[in-house]
PDB file of C-alpha atoms in Angstrom:
ATOM      1  CA  UNK A  15      -0.019   0.077  -0.116  1.00  0.00           C
ATOM      2  CA  UNK A  16       1.115   2.995  -1.097  1.00  0.00           C
ATOM      3  CA  UNK A  17       2.328   6.503   1.125  1.00  0.00           C
ATOM      4  CA  UNK A  18      -0.161   8.926  -0.084  1.00  0.00           C
ATOM      5  CA  UNK A  19      -3.137   5.826   0.257  1.00  0.00           C
ATOM      6  CA  UNK A  20      -3.043   5.358   3.857  1.00  0.00           C
ATOM      7  CA  UNK A  21      -2.413   9.122   3.871  1.00  0.00           C
ATOM      8  CA  UNK A  22      -6.010   9.851   2.080  1.00  0.00           C
ATOM      9  CA  UNK A  23      -7.870   7.356   4.827  1.00  0.00           C
ATOM     10  CA  UNK A  24      -6.221   8.840   7.572  1.00  0.00           C
ATOM     11  CA  UNK A  25      -7.930  11.978   7.131  1.00  0.00           C
ATOM     12  CA  UNK A  26     -11.127  10.593   6.028  1.00  0.00           C
ATOM     13  CA  UNK A  27     -10.733   8.678   9.189  1.00  0.00           C
ATOM     14  CA  UNK A  28      -9.830  11.973  11.060  1.00  0.00           C
ATOM     15  CA  UNK A  29     -11.942  13.563   9.793  1.00  0.00           C
ATOM     16  CA  UNK A  30     -14.803  10.810   9.574  1.00  0.00           C
ATOM     17  CA  UNK A  31     -13.716  11.398  14.444  1.00  0.00           C
ATOM     18  CA  UNK A  32     -14.175  15.371  13.788  1.00  0.00           C
ATOM     19  CA  UNK A  33     -17.600  15.097  12.257  1.00  0.00           C
ATOM     20  CA  UNK A  34     -18.557  12.782  14.951  1.00  0.00           C
ATOM     21  CA  UNK A  35     -17.275  14.665  18.128  1.00  0.00           C
ATOM     22  CA  UNK A  36     -18.979  18.064  16.741  1.00  0.00           C
ATOM     23  CA  UNK A  37     -21.487  17.056  16.836  1.00  0.00           C
ATOM     24  CA  UNK A  38     -21.897  15.665  20.074  1.00  0.00           C
ATOM     25  CA  UNK A  39     -20.823  19.206  21.634  1.00  0.00           C
ATOM     26  CA  UNK A  40     -22.957  20.467  18.847  1.00  0.00           C
ATOM     27  CA  UNK A  41     -25.700  17.999  21.029  1.00  0.00           C
ATOM     28  CA  UNK A  42     -24.428  18.851  24.772  1.00  0.00           C
ATOM     29  CA  UNK A  43     -24.865  22.679  24.235  1.00  0.00           C
ATOM     30  CA  UNK A  44     -28.453  22.377  22.919  1.00  0.00           C
ATOM     31  CA  UNK A  45     -29.470  19.911  25.513  1.00  0.00           C
ATOM     32  CA  UNK A  46     -27.566  22.078  28.349  1.00  0.00           C
ATOM     33  CA  UNK A  47     -30.072  24.382  29.162  1.00  0.00           C
ATOM     34  CA  UNK A  48     -32.881  21.638  29.186  1.00  0.00           C
ATOM     35  CA  UNK A  49     -30.236  19.741  31.903  1.00  0.00           C
ATOM     36  CA  UNK A  50     -30.086  22.843  34.270  1.00  0.00           C
ATOM     37  CA  UNK A  51     -33.505  23.100  33.563  1.00  0.00           C
ATOM     38  CA  UNK A  52     -34.415  19.735  35.366  1.00  0.00           C
ATOM     39  CA  UNK A  53     -31.826  19.766  37.596  1.00  0.00           C
ATOM     40  CA  UNK A  54     -32.809  23.338  39.006  1.00  0.00           C
ATOM     41  CA  UNK A  55     -36.929  21.994  39.111  1.00  0.00           C
ATOM     42  CA  UNK A  56     -35.338  18.953  41.893  1.00  0.00           C
ATOM     43  CA  UNK A  57     -33.829  21.550  44.329  1.00  0.00           C
ATOM     44  CA  UNK A  58     -34.498  23.417  46.992  1.00  0.00           C
ATOM     45  CA  UNK A  59     -34.805  26.935  46.697  1.00  0.00           C
ATOM     46  CA  UNK A  60     -31.841  28.070  48.851  1.00  0.00           C
ATOM     47  CA  UNK A  61     -29.778  26.096  46.268  1.00  0.00           C
ATOM     48  CA  UNK A  62     -30.983  27.226  43.031  1.00  0.00           C
ATOM     49  CA  UNK A  63     -28.920  30.306  43.891  1.00  0.00           C
ATOM     50  CA  UNK A  64     -25.340  29.055  45.177  1.00  0.00           C
ATOM     51  CA  UNK A  65     -22.164  31.249  43.515  1.00  0.00           C
ATOM     52  CA  UNK A  66     -20.163  28.825  42.807  1.00  0.00           C
ATOM     53  CA  UNK A  67     -24.023  26.582  41.505  1.00  0.00           C
ATOM     54  CA  UNK A  68     -24.877  23.929  43.147  1.00  0.00           C
ATOM     55  CA  UNK A  69     -23.542  20.633  40.991  1.00  0.00           C
ATOM     56  CA  UNK A  70     -24.401  18.130  44.076  1.00  0.00           C
ATOM     57  CA  UNK A  71     -28.014  18.201  45.647  1.00  0.00           C
ATOM     58  CA  UNK A  72     -30.646  17.011  47.818  1.00  0.00           C
ATOM     59  CA  UNK A  73     -32.910  15.884  44.560  1.00  0.00           C
ATOM     60  CA  UNK A  74     -36.228  16.621  46.296  1.00  0.00           C
ATOM     61  CA  UNK A  75     -40.073  17.466  44.125  1.00  0.00           C
ATOM     62  CA  UNK A  76     -41.874  19.473  46.707  1.00  0.00           C
ATOM     63  CA  UNK A  77     -41.876  22.193  43.970  1.00  0.00           C
ATOM     64  CA  UNK A  78     -43.850  18.994  41.889  1.00  0.00           C
ATOM     65  CA  UNK A  79     -46.472  18.739  44.693  1.00  0.00           C
ATOM     66  CA  UNK A  80     -47.076  21.918  44.649  1.00  0.00           C
ATOM     67  CA  UNK A  81     -47.435  23.383  41.863  1.00  0.00           C
ATOM     68  CA  UNK A  82     -49.336  20.697  39.850  1.00  0.00           C
ATOM     69  CA  UNK A  83     -52.806  22.120  41.610  1.00  0.00           C
ATOM     70  CA  UNK A  84     -51.612  25.924  42.164  1.00  0.00           C
ATOM     71  CA  UNK A  85     -51.021  26.426  38.949  1.00  0.00           C
ATOM     72  CA  UNK A  86     -53.604  23.478  38.172  1.00  0.00           C
ATOM     73  CA  UNK A  87     -51.260  22.181  35.631  1.00  0.00           C
ATOM     74  CA  UNK A  88     -52.873  18.998  34.676  1.00  0.00           C
ATOM     75  CA  UNK A  89     -55.896  21.133  33.292  1.00  0.00           C
ATOM     76  CA  UNK A  90     -53.857  22.914  32.143  1.00  0.00           C
ATOM     77  CA  UNK A  91     -51.988  20.664  30.573  1.00  0.00           C
ATOM     78  CA  UNK A  92     -55.329  18.312  28.924  1.00  0.00           C
ATOM     79  CA  UNK A  93     -56.445  22.187  27.466  1.00  0.00           C
ATOM     80  CA  UNK A  94     -52.764  21.834  25.822  1.00  0.00           C
ATOM     81  CA  UNK A  95     -53.092  18.566  23.787  1.00  0.00           C
ATOM     82  CA  UNK A  96     -57.163  19.159  22.889  1.00  0.00           C
ATOM     83  CA  UNK A  97     -56.116  22.267  21.241  1.00  0.00           C
ATOM     84  CA  UNK A  98     -52.144  21.633  20.118  1.00  0.00           C
ATOM     85  CA  UNK A  99     -53.728  17.976  18.698  1.00  0.00           C
ATOM     86  CA  UNK A 100     -56.804  19.667  17.354  1.00  0.00           C
ATOM     87  CA  UNK A 101     -55.083  22.419  15.241  1.00  0.00           C
ATOM     88  CA  UNK A 102     -52.631  19.995  14.163  1.00  0.00           C
ATOM     89  CA  UNK A 103     -55.355  17.556  13.302  1.00  0.00           C
ATOM     90  CA  UNK A 104     -57.197  20.102  11.013  1.00  0.00           C
ATOM     91  CA  UNK A 105     -54.619  21.459   9.354  1.00  0.00           C
ATOM     92  CA  UNK A 106     -53.268  18.757   8.444  1.00  0.00           C
ATOM     93  CA  UNK A 107     -56.522  17.864   6.397  1.00  0.00           C
ATOM     94  CA  UNK A 108     -56.782  21.658   4.972  1.00  0.00           C
ATOM     95  CA  UNK A 109     -52.958  22.124   3.972  1.00  0.00           C
ATOM     96  CA  UNK A 110     -52.784  18.223   2.962  1.00  0.00           C
ATOM     97  CA  UNK A 111     -55.633  18.943   0.127  1.00  0.00           C
ATOM     98  CA  UNK A 112     -54.693  22.389  -0.097  1.00  0.00           C
ATOM     99  CA  UNK A 113     -50.835  21.876  -1.207  1.00  0.00           C
ATOM    100  CA  UNK A 114     -52.522  18.462  -3.457  1.00  0.00           C
ATOM    101  CA  UNK A 115     -55.037  21.223  -5.811  1.00  0.00           C
ATOM    102  CA  UNK A 116     -51.791  23.411  -5.677  1.00  0.00           C
ATOM    103  CA  UNK A 117     -49.288  20.400  -7.147  1.00  0.00           C
ATOM    104  CA  UNK A 118     -51.265  18.944  -9.276  1.00  0.00           C
ATOM    105  CA  UNK A 119     -54.353  20.145 -10.029  1.00  0.00           C
ATOM    106  CA  UNK A 120     -54.292  23.020 -13.145  1.00  0.00           C
ATOM    107  CA  UNK A 121     -55.699  26.456 -11.436  1.00  0.00           C
ATOM    108  CA  UNK A 122     -55.324  29.872 -13.136  1.00  0.00           C
ATOM    109  CA  UNK A 123     -52.994  31.600 -10.358  1.00  0.00           C
ATOM    110  CA  UNK A 124     -52.693  29.170  -8.007  1.00  0.00           C
ATOM    111  CA  UNK A 125     -49.102  30.198  -7.512  1.00  0.00           C
ATOM    112  CA  UNK A 126     -49.185  33.556  -6.906  1.00  0.00           C
ATOM    113  CA  UNK A 127     -52.594  31.772  -4.605  1.00  0.00           C
ATOM    114  CA  UNK A 128     -49.925  30.120  -2.828  1.00  0.00           C
ATOM    115  CA  UNK A 129     -47.543  32.977  -2.734  1.00  0.00           C
ATOM    116  CA  UNK A 130     -51.362  35.054  -0.504  1.00  0.00           C
ATOM    117  CA  UNK A 131     -51.012  32.052   1.806  1.00  0.00           C
ATOM    118  CA  UNK A 132     -47.886  31.804   2.863  1.00  0.00           C
ATOM    119  CA  UNK A 133     -47.120  35.661   2.776  1.00  0.00           C
ATOM    120  CA  UNK A 134     -49.345  35.823   5.261  1.00  0.00           C
ATOM    121  CA  UNK A 135     -47.524  33.915   7.540  1.00  0.00           C
ATOM    122  CA  UNK A 136     -45.476  37.275   7.840  1.00  0.00           C
ATOM    123  CA  UNK A 137     -48.403  39.179   9.342  1.00  0.00           C
ATOM    124  CA  UNK A 138     -47.461  39.502  13.255  1.00  0.00           C
ATOM    125  CA  UNK A 139     -49.477  37.816  14.864  1.00  0.00           C
ATOM    126  CA  UNK A 140     -50.124  40.097  17.691  1.00  0.00           C
ATOM    127  CA  UNK A 141     -51.723  42.326  14.855  1.00  0.00           C
ATOM    128  CA  UNK A 142     -54.427  38.882  14.414  1.00  0.00           C
ATOM    129  CA  UNK A 143     -54.853  38.528  18.018  1.00  0.00           C
ATOM    130  CA  UNK A 144     -57.068  41.289  18.097  1.00  0.00           C
ATOM    131  CA  UNK A 145     -59.357  41.120  15.693  1.00  0.00           C
ATOM    132  CA  UNK A 146     -59.922  37.615  16.482  1.00  0.00           C
ATOM    133  CA  UNK A 147     -61.109  37.610  20.561  1.00  0.00           C
ATOM    134  CA  UNK A 148     -63.153  40.851  19.407  1.00  0.00           C
ATOM    135  CA  UNK A 149     -64.577  38.315  16.912  1.00  0.00           C
ATOM    136  CA  UNK A 150     -64.780  35.417  19.284  1.00  0.00           C
ATOM    137  CA  UNK A 151     -66.095  37.902  22.276  1.00  0.00           C
ATOM    138  CA  UNK A 152     -69.068  39.141  19.727  1.00  0.00           C
ATOM    139  CA  UNK A 153     -70.371  35.159  18.917  1.00  0.00           C
ATOM    140  CA  UNK A 154     -69.763  33.538  22.877  1.00  0.00           C
ATOM    141  CA  UNK A 155     -66.847  32.174  21.431  1.00  0.00           C
ATOM    142  CA  UNK A 156     -63.560  33.596  24.270  1.00  0.00           C
ATOM    143  CA  UNK A 157     -62.336  31.235  25.931  1.00  0.00           C
ATOM    144  CA  UNK A 158     -63.046  27.649  24.747  1.00  0.00           C
ATOM    145  CA  UNK A 159     -60.767  25.097  21.971  1.00  0.00           C
ATOM    146  CA  UNK A 160     -62.575  25.942  19.360  1.00  0.00           C
ATOM    147  CA  UNK A 161     -61.280  29.253  18.761  1.00  0.00           C
ATOM    148  CA  UNK A 162     -57.776  28.740  20.042  1.00  0.00           C
ATOM    149  CA  UNK A 163     -58.164  25.555  17.151  1.00  0.00           C
ATOM    150  CA  UNK A 164     -59.361  27.629  14.805  1.00  0.00           C
ATOM    151  CA  UNK A 165     -56.495  30.526  15.703  1.00  0.00           C
ATOM    152  CA  UNK A 166     -53.680  28.546  15.824  1.00  0.00           C
ATOM    153  CA  UNK A 167     -54.821  26.852  12.093  1.00  0.00           C
ATOM    154  CA  UNK A 168     -54.404  30.463  10.835  1.00  0.00           C
ATOM    155  CA  UNK A 169     -50.477  29.906  10.782  1.00  0.00           C
ATOM    156  CA  UNK A 170     -50.292  26.149  10.695  1.00  0.00           C
ATOM    157  CA  UNK A 171     -52.875  25.399   7.228  1.00  0.00           C
ATOM    158  CA  UNK A 172     -49.665  27.835   5.624  1.00  0.00           C
ATOM    159  CA  UNK A 173     -46.910  25.176   6.374  1.00  0.00           C
ATOM    160  CA  UNK A 174     -48.429  22.430   6.452  1.00  0.00           C
ATOM    161  CA  UNK A 175     -49.952  23.086   2.864  1.00  0.00           C
ATOM    162  CA  UNK A 176     -46.061  24.331   1.856  1.00  0.00           C
ATOM    163  CA  UNK A 177     -44.427  20.893   3.529  1.00  0.00           C
ATOM    164  CA  UNK A 178     -46.468  18.497   1.317  1.00  0.00           C
ATOM    165  CA  UNK A 179     -46.600  20.293  -1.547  1.00  0.00           C
ATOM    166  CA  UNK A 180     -43.214  19.587  -1.872  1.00  0.00           C
ATOM    167  CA  UNK A 181     -44.081  15.732  -1.773  1.00  0.00           C
ATOM    168  CA  UNK A 182     -46.995  15.537  -3.702  1.00  0.00           C
ATOM    169  CA  UNK A 183     -44.619  17.905  -7.305  1.00  0.00           C
ATOM    170  CA  UNK A 184     -42.721  15.137  -6.562  1.00  0.00           C
ATOM    171  CA  UNK A 185     -45.123  11.901  -6.860  1.00  0.00           C
ATOM    172  CA  UNK A 186     -44.984  10.415 -10.681  1.00  0.00           C
ATOM    173  CA  UNK A 187     -48.351  12.020 -12.108  1.00  0.00           C
ATOM    174  CA  UNK A 188     -49.319   8.174 -13.723  1.00  0.00           C
ATOM    175  CA  UNK A 189     -49.909   6.935  -9.659  1.00  0.00           C
ATOM    176  CA  UNK A 190     -53.650   9.597 -10.095  1.00  0.00           C
ATOM    177  CA  UNK A 191     -53.979   8.518 -14.035  1.00  0.00           C
ATOM    178  CA  UNK A 192     -53.476   4.818 -13.291  1.00  0.00           C
ATOM    179  CA  UNK A 193     -56.080   5.234 -10.458  1.00  0.00           C
ATOM    180  CA  UNK A 194     -58.616   6.872 -12.704  1.00  0.00           C
ATOM    181  CA  UNK A 195     -58.768   4.517 -15.251  1.00  0.00           C
ATOM    182  CA  UNK A 196     -59.643   2.232 -12.797  1.00  0.00           C
ATOM    183  CA  UNK A 197     -62.559   3.284 -11.999  1.00  0.00           C
ATOM    184  CA  UNK A 198     -61.496   5.949  -9.183  1.00  0.00           C
ATOM    185  CA  UNK A 199     -62.565   9.714  -9.023  1.00  0.00           C
ATOM    186  CA  UNK A 200     -59.652  12.280  -8.445  1.00  0.00           C
ATOM    187  CA  UNK A 201     -60.391  12.363  -4.347  1.00  0.00           C
ATOM    188  CA  UNK A 202     -60.729   8.703  -3.989  1.00  0.00           C
ATOM    189  CA  UNK A 203     -57.090   8.646  -6.001  1.00  0.00           C
ATOM    190  CA  UNK A 204     -55.899  11.002  -3.307  1.00  0.00           C
ATOM    191  CA  UNK A 205     -56.984   9.171  -0.660  1.00  0.00           C
ATOM    192  CA  UNK A 206     -56.977   5.887  -2.161  1.00  0.00           C
ATOM    193  CA  UNK A 207     -53.232   6.407  -2.621  1.00  0.00           C
ATOM    194  CA  UNK A 208     -51.697   9.783  -2.905  1.00  0.00           C
ATOM    195  CA  UNK A 209     -52.149  10.154   0.822  1.00  0.00           C
ATOM    196  CA  UNK A 210     -50.525   6.520   1.973  1.00  0.00           C
ATOM    197  CA  UNK A 211     -47.304   7.121  -0.828  1.00  0.00           C
ATOM    198  CA  UNK A 212     -47.135  10.261   1.246  1.00  0.00           C
ATOM    199  CA  UNK A 213     -47.404   9.401   5.173  1.00  0.00           C
ATOM    200  CA  UNK A 214     -43.949  10.548   5.341  1.00  0.00           C
ATOM    201  CA  UNK A 215     -44.089  12.892   5.576  1.00  0.00           C
ATOM    202  CA  UNK A 216     -47.461  14.226   6.582  1.00  0.00           C
ATOM    203  CA  UNK A 217     -46.714  11.950  10.139  1.00  0.00           C
ATOM    204  CA  UNK A 218     -43.769  14.697   9.545  1.00  0.00           C
ATOM    205  CA  UNK A 219     -45.963  17.669   9.119  1.00  0.00           C
ATOM    206  CA  UNK A 220     -48.014  17.026  12.146  1.00  0.00           C
ATOM    207  CA  UNK A 221     -44.808  16.332  14.152  1.00  0.00           C
ATOM    208  CA  UNK A 222     -44.201  20.306  13.701  1.00  0.00           C
ATOM    209  CA  UNK A 223     -47.338  20.763  13.977  1.00  0.00           C
ATOM    210  CA  UNK A 224     -48.121  19.634  17.575  1.00  0.00           C
ATOM    211  CA  UNK A 225     -44.811  21.115  18.640  1.00  0.00           C
ATOM    212  CA  UNK A 226     -45.638  24.894  16.483  1.00  0.00           C
ATOM    213  CA  UNK A 227     -49.324  24.542  18.493  1.00  0.00           C
ATOM    214  CA  UNK A 228     -47.457  23.037  21.745  1.00  0.00           C
ATOM    215  CA  UNK A 229     -45.790  25.642  22.122  1.00  0.00           C
ATOM    216  CA  UNK A 230     -47.662  28.838  21.626  1.00  0.00           C
ATOM    217  CA  UNK A 231     -48.296  31.889  24.178  1.00  0.00           C
ATOM    218  CA  UNK A 232     -50.003  35.190  22.676  1.00  0.00           C
ATOM    219  CA  UNK A 233     -52.780  33.301  20.846  1.00  0.00           C
ATOM    220  CA  UNK A 234     -53.424  31.836  24.155  1.00  0.00           C
ATOM    221  CA  UNK A 235     -53.041  34.547  26.255  1.00  0.00           C
ATOM    222  CA  UNK A 236     -54.495  36.858  24.416  1.00  0.00           C
ATOM    223  CA  UNK A 237     -58.182  34.629  23.647  1.00  0.00           C
ATOM    224  CA  UNK A 238     -58.762  32.004  26.948  1.00  0.00           C
ATOM    225  CA  UNK A 239     -59.152  34.253  30.381  1.00  0.00           C
ATOM    226  CA  UNK A 240     -60.034  30.551  31.972  1.00  0.00           C
ATOM    227  CA  UNK A 241     -61.236  28.013  30.978  1.00  0.00           C
ATOM    228  CA  UNK A 242     -59.010  26.183  27.983  1.00  0.00           C
ATOM    229  CA  UNK A 243     -55.604  28.791  29.287  1.00  0.00           C
ATOM    230  CA  UNK A 244     -53.469  26.357  27.982  1.00  0.00           C
ATOM    231  CA  UNK A 245     -49.412  25.317  29.557  1.00  0.00           C
ATOM    232  CA  UNK A 246     -47.190  28.189  28.314  1.00  0.00           C
ATOM    233  CA  UNK A 247     -49.997  30.433  29.805  1.00  0.00           C
ATOM    234  CA  UNK A 248     -49.654  29.271  33.519  1.00  0.00           C
ATOM    235  CA  UNK A 249     -45.204  29.247  32.348  1.00  0.00           C
ATOM    236  CA  UNK A 250     -45.769  32.777  31.529  1.00  0.00           C
ATOM    237  CA  UNK A 251     -47.880  33.256  35.361  1.00  0.00           C
ATOM    238  CA  UNK A 252     -45.381  32.457  36.903  1.00  0.00           C
ATOM    239  CA  UNK A 253     -42.753  34.206  35.682  1.00  0.00           C
ATOM    240  CA  UNK A 254     -44.650  37.325  35.790  1.00  0.00           C
ATOM    241  CA  UNK A 255     -45.692  37.059  39.331  1.00  0.00           C
ATOM    242  CA  UNK A 256     -45.935  40.682  39.791  1.00  0.00           C
ATOM    243  CA  UNK A 257     -46.236  40.133  43.549  1.00  0.00           C
ATOM    244  CA  UNK A 258     -43.707  36.905  45.223  1.00  0.00           C
ATOM    245  CA  UNK A 259     -41.392  37.140  41.896  1.00  0.00           C
ATOM    246  CA  UNK A 260     -40.684  34.820  39.237  1.00  0.00           C
ATOM    247  CA  UNK A 261     -40.330  31.216  41.890  1.00  0.00           C
ATOM    248  CA  UNK A 262     -37.255  29.990  39.799  1.00  0.00           C
ATOM    249  CA  UNK A 263     -37.952  26.151  41.110  1.00  0.00           C
ATOM    250  CA  UNK A 264     -41.566  26.265  39.945  1.00  0.00           C
ATOM    251  CA  UNK A 265     -40.812  27.459  36.391  1.00  0.00           C
ATOM    252  CA  UNK A 266     -37.660  24.612  36.505  1.00  0.00           C
ATOM    253  CA  UNK A 267     -40.945  23.229  37.566  1.00  0.00           C
ATOM    254  CA  UNK A 268     -43.473  23.290  35.440  1.00  0.00           C
ATOM    255  CA  UNK A 269     -41.304  23.511  32.217  1.00  0.00           C
ATOM    256  CA  UNK A 270     -40.745  20.553  32.770  1.00  0.00           C
ATOM    257  CA  UNK A 271     -43.479  18.650  33.081  1.00  0.00           C
ATOM    258  CA  UNK A 272     -44.472  20.778  29.701  1.00  0.00           C
ATOM    259  CA  UNK A 273     -41.073  19.037  27.222  1.00  0.00           C
ATOM    260  CA  UNK A 274     -41.891  14.867  29.069  1.00  0.00           C
ATOM    261  CA  UNK A 275     -45.086  15.368  26.421  1.00  0.00           C
ATOM    262  CA  UNK A 276     -42.863  16.382  23.711  1.00  0.00           C
ATOM    263  CA  UNK A 277     -40.142  14.603  23.992  1.00  0.00           C
ATOM    264  CA  UNK A 278     -41.577  11.438  24.530  1.00  0.00           C
ATOM    265  CA  UNK A 279     -44.647  12.424  21.212  1.00  0.00           C
ATOM    266  CA  UNK A 280     -40.867  12.991  19.229  1.00  0.00           C
ATOM    267  CA  UNK A 281     -39.687   9.343  20.364  1.00  0.00           C
ATOM    268  CA  UNK A 282     -42.529   7.417  19.273  1.00  0.00           C
ATOM    269  CA  UNK A 283     -42.541   8.159  16.010  1.00  0.00           C
ATOM    270  CA  UNK A 284     -39.452   9.216  15.593  1.00  0.00           C
ATOM    271  CA  UNK A 285     -38.745   6.128  12.288  1.00  0.00           C
ATOM    272  CA  UNK A 286     -41.655   8.534  10.693  1.00  0.00           C
ATOM    273  CA  UNK A 287     -39.949  11.641  11.415  1.00  0.00           C
ATOM    274  CA  UNK A 288     -36.523  10.746  10.068  1.00  0.00           C
ATOM    275  CA  UNK A 289     -38.158   9.654   7.521  1.00  0.00           C
ATOM    276  CA  UNK A 290     -40.242  11.894   5.904  1.00  0.00           C
ATOM    277  CA  UNK A 291     -37.472  14.347   6.347  1.00  0.00           C
ATOM    278  CA  UNK A 292     -35.608  12.653   4.605  1.00  0.00           C
ATOM    279  CA  UNK A 293     -37.525  12.501   1.689  1.00  0.00           C
ATOM    280  CA  UNK A 294     -38.712  15.341   2.247  1.00  0.00           C
ATOM    281  CA  UNK A 295     -33.992  16.796   1.522  1.00  0.00           C
ATOM    282  CA  UNK A 296     -34.331  14.513  -1.767  1.00  0.00           C
ATOM    283  CA  UNK A 297     -38.171  15.374  -3.170  1.00  0.00           C
ATOM    284  CA  UNK A 298     -38.531  19.372  -2.193  1.00  0.00           C
TER     285      UNK A 298
END
């Protein structure tokens, strides 16, 4: 084996190791704030602001037990699940059909229509929140799950539509033409052929939609008061407690409880998520 070949293999091996360690370091940088939040949630108040920071301490669940009822965490967590999944499912159905129409059906001005729908994502949410609140109050829908679901659909549907349009454009038209020759209508071909083939992309869009809806704060803060309040509003309330000051232990505990369902959901569907992202990168 020549010296040049051995040198090239050594460089490739070193480059591979450098990429692995760079990935590990980046992951640790992203995970460190989450790890610190979880550690803080198990500390006593006297251990949170010690200098230097306390790494080894006696863990306690006192903060969890006290704030689960004080901040009404179970009910607000249930509200968040209802609103996040409800808005995501509605957005997937509407966004997938809109994305399919833009990708397949010849509509005059379809490109302009798609750009206008995408441009609606550029409107500041606060400019929409106040009119939505006035309309919801006049209709008697303020502080309900349905008004929050509809509000979230206003920013989820454009996102889902453009994400899935790339999947639909990449699919061969012969699949639908063959289905229509066998007697399927266009809608039948969409639901029986296109949707099953695009399932990885649809599931990926659903995951990202749930995450976006789960962490949304502004609409939940403006459109709800008590009954349909979500968990981000509870976190904001603890952080902005003007009477007792921010309780950092409680903030970390509720923040940890907020993150756990999303992480479990992502781990549960990670196979679909990775597959959808990979196919989106090659097809989109």
